[in-house]
PDB file of C-alpha atoms in Angstrom:
ATOM      1  CA  MET L   1      19.970   3.564   3.326  1.00 65.00           C
ATOM      2  CA  LYS L   2      21.334   0.063   2.976  1.00 70.00           C
ATOM      3  CA  ILE L   3      19.895  -2.213   0.284  1.00 73.00           C
ATOM      4  CA  GLY L   4      19.364  -5.688   1.709  1.00 69.00           C
ATOM      5  CA  ALA L   5      19.339  -4.551   5.337  1.00 74.00           C
ATOM      6  CA  ALA L   6      17.944  -7.066   7.805  1.00 76.00           C
ATOM      7  CA  GLY L   7      14.300  -6.373   8.590  1.00 78.00           C
ATOM      8  CA  ALA L   8      13.777  -4.059   5.597  1.00 83.00           C
ATOM      9  CA  GLU L   9      10.275  -4.031   4.096  1.00 87.00           C
ATOM     10  CA  LYS L  10      10.348  -5.832   0.741  1.00 90.00           C
ATOM     11  CA  ALA L  11       7.834  -6.753  -1.953  1.00 89.00           C
ATOM     12  CA  SER L  12       7.669  -8.170  -5.458  1.00 89.00           C
ATOM     13  CA  ILE L  13       6.453  -5.969  -8.335  1.00 84.00           C
ATOM     14  CA  ALA L  14       5.905  -6.619 -12.040  1.00 86.00           C
ATOM     15  CA  LEU L  15       8.130  -4.370 -14.171  1.00 83.00           C
ATOM     16  CA  LEU L  16       9.052  -4.769 -17.847  1.00 81.00           C
ATOM     17  CA  GLY L  17       7.719  -8.310 -18.048  1.00 85.00           C
ATOM     18  CA  LYS L  18       9.495  -9.691 -14.966  1.00 86.00           C
ATOM     19  CA  GLN L  19       8.968  -9.881 -11.236  1.00 89.00           C
ATOM     20  CA  ARG L  20      11.378  -7.584  -9.370  1.00 87.00           C
ATOM     21  CA  ILE L  21      12.137  -7.399  -5.661  1.00 88.00           C
ATOM     22  CA  VAL L  22      11.933  -3.898  -4.200  1.00 88.00           C
ATOM     23  CA  GLN L  23      12.906  -2.549  -0.809  1.00 89.00           C
ATOM     24  CA  PHE L  24      10.707   0.197   0.629  1.00 89.00           C
ATOM     25  CA  GLU L  25      12.169   3.130   2.535  1.00 88.00           C
ATOM     26  CA  TYR L  26      10.851   6.509   3.659  1.00 89.00           C
ATOM     27  CA  ILE L  27      12.861   9.225   1.922  1.00 86.00           C
ATOM     28  CA  GLU L  28      12.820  13.012   2.250  1.00 87.00           C
ATOM     29  CA  LEU L  29      12.192  14.570  -1.177  1.00 84.00           C
ATOM     30  CA  CYS L  30      12.328  18.200  -2.265  1.00 81.00           C
ATOM     31  CA  LEU L  31      12.111  20.332  -5.384  1.00 76.00           C
ATOM     32  CA  PRO L  32      15.600  21.708  -6.080  1.00 78.00           C
ATOM     33  CA  HIS L  33      14.376  25.101  -7.294  1.00 77.00           C
ATOM     34  CA  ASP L  34      12.431  25.699  -4.050  1.00 76.00           C
ATOM     35  CA  PRO L  35      13.597  23.837  -0.900  1.00 74.00           C
ATOM     36  CA  LEU L  36      10.412  24.919   0.914  1.00 79.00           C
ATOM     37  CA  TYR L  37       8.626  22.223  -1.088  1.00 78.00           C
ATOM     38  CA  SER L  38       9.758  19.108   0.732  1.00 84.00           C
ATOM     39  CA  TRP L  39       7.939  16.004   1.901  1.00 85.00           C
ATOM     40  CA  THR L  40       8.502  12.427   3.017  1.00 88.00           C
ATOM     41  CA  ALA L  41       7.525   9.650   0.620  1.00 87.00           C
ATOM     42  CA  ARG L  42       7.611   5.864   0.732  1.00 87.00           C
ATOM     43  CA  ILE L  43       9.867   4.795  -2.156  1.00 85.00           C
ATOM     44  CA  GLY L  44      10.481   1.312  -3.576  1.00 85.00           C
ATOM     45  CA  PHE L  45      14.067   0.667  -4.697  1.00 85.00           C
ATOM     46  CA  ILE L  46      14.825  -2.242  -7.038  1.00 85.00           C
ATOM     47  CA  THR L  47      17.350  -4.456  -5.268  1.00 84.00           C
ATOM     48  CA  ASP L  48      18.723  -6.209  -8.395  1.00 81.00           C
ATOM     49  CA  SER L  49      22.041  -4.475  -9.168  1.00 79.00           C
ATOM     50  CA  THR L  50      22.047  -5.926 -12.705  1.00 81.00           C
ATOM     51  CA  PHE L  51      18.776  -4.146 -13.586  1.00 82.00           C
ATOM     52  CA  GLN L  52      19.609  -1.042 -15.632  1.00 78.00           C
ATOM     53  CA  MET L  53      17.293   1.478 -17.305  1.00 74.00           C
ATOM     54  CA  ALA L  54      18.027   4.287 -19.756  1.00 72.00           C
ATOM     55  CA  PHE L  55      16.506   6.780 -17.295  1.00 66.00           C
ATOM     56  CA  GLN L  56      16.423   7.101 -13.542  1.00 63.00           C
ATOM     57  CA  GLY L  57      13.816   8.907 -11.521  1.00 64.00           C
ATOM     58  CA  ILE L  58      11.098   8.753  -8.936  1.00 61.00           C
ATOM     59  CA  LEU L  59       7.585   9.029 -10.194  1.00 57.00           C
ATOM     60  CA  GLY L  60       4.432   7.436  -8.843  1.00 66.00           C
ATOM     61  CA  THR L  61       0.904   8.074  -7.795  1.00 69.00           C
ATOM     62  CA  GLU L  62       1.704   7.981  -4.084  1.00 76.00           C
ATOM     63  CA  GLY L  63       4.365  10.360  -2.870  1.00 73.00           C
ATOM     64  CA  PHE L  64       4.591  12.397  -6.089  1.00 75.00           C
ATOM     65  CA  LEU L  65       1.545  12.530  -8.373  1.00 75.00           C
ATOM     66  CA  ASP L  66      -0.770  12.789  -5.364  1.00 78.00           C
ATOM     67  CA  ARG L  67       1.045  16.034  -4.396  1.00 76.00           C
ATOM     68  CA  TRP L  68       1.669  17.727  -7.755  1.00 77.00           C
ATOM     69  CA  ALA L  69      -0.164  18.497 -10.988  1.00 81.00           C
ATOM     70  CA  VAL L  70       2.306  17.504 -13.702  1.00 79.00           C
ATOM     71  CA  THR L  71       2.200  18.649 -17.319  1.00 82.00           C
ATOM     72  CA  PHE L  72       4.388  16.739 -19.768  1.00 81.00           C
ATOM     73  CA  ASN L  73       5.314  18.358 -23.088  1.00 84.00           C
ATOM     74  CA  LYS L  74       7.238  15.933 -25.302  1.00 84.00           C
ATOM     75  CA  TYR L  75       7.311  18.281 -28.296  1.00 88.00           C
ATOM     76  CA  TYR L  76       9.325  20.915 -26.381  1.00 88.00           C
ATOM     77  CA  ASP L  77      10.958  18.279 -24.121  1.00 86.00           C
ATOM     78  CA  TYR L  78      10.004  19.593 -20.694  1.00 80.00           C
ATOM     79  CA  PHE L  79       7.624  18.980 -17.825  1.00 79.00           C
ATOM     80  CA  GLU L  80       6.067  21.381 -15.334  1.00 80.00           C
ATOM     81  CA  LEU L  81       5.130  20.846 -11.691  1.00 77.00           C
ATOM     82  CA  ARG L  82       2.444  22.932 -10.021  1.00 80.00           C
ATOM     83  CA  SER L  83       0.531  22.628  -6.807  1.00 77.00           C
ATOM     84  CA  PRO L  84      -2.918  21.154  -7.522  1.00 77.00           C
ATOM     85  CA  ASP L  85      -4.606  24.318  -6.227  1.00 78.00           C
ATOM     86  CA  ASP L  86      -2.632  26.493  -8.645  1.00 77.00           C
ATOM     87  CA  ALA L  87      -3.102  24.146 -11.597  1.00 72.00           C
ATOM     88  CA  TYR L  88      -6.839  23.593 -11.346  1.00 70.00           C
ATOM     89  CA  ASP L  89      -9.387  26.102 -10.078  1.00 64.00           C
ATOM     90  CA  LEU L  90     -12.507  24.130  -9.159  1.00 55.00           C
ATOM     91  CA  SER L  91     -14.696  27.191  -8.636  1.00 56.00           C
ATOM     92  CA  SER L  92     -14.129  28.579 -12.167  1.00 54.00           C
ATOM     93  CA  ASN L  93     -14.589  25.130 -13.702  1.00 50.00           C
ATOM     94  CA  LEU L  94     -17.928  24.621 -11.967  1.00 46.00           C
ATOM     95  CA  LYS L  95     -19.167  28.056 -13.087  1.00 45.00           C
ATOM     96  CA  SER L  96     -18.489  27.281 -16.739  1.00 44.00           C
ATOM     97  CA  ARG L  97     -20.761  24.195 -16.789  1.00 41.00           C
TER      98      ARG L  97
END
């Protein structure tokens, strides 16, 4: 992928109090512990090389949170990914109401 490529899809987003230019690309993602879990997602990359953050990662509602049920545990400093079907059983939840 080449940042700034001619014809690349770009947009402006609000992030940390400023407008940032992002370039969208379709990227193949996978979970390292199980390569069978792979998918293509549309990712926005910030094009400003001077923009630095203390963490780096891909996380969003489309392409990640729409595919996984994520549990964050700050106290023990970990997070867990599960398929939505494994994480939430609709039939047992409806029976308990």
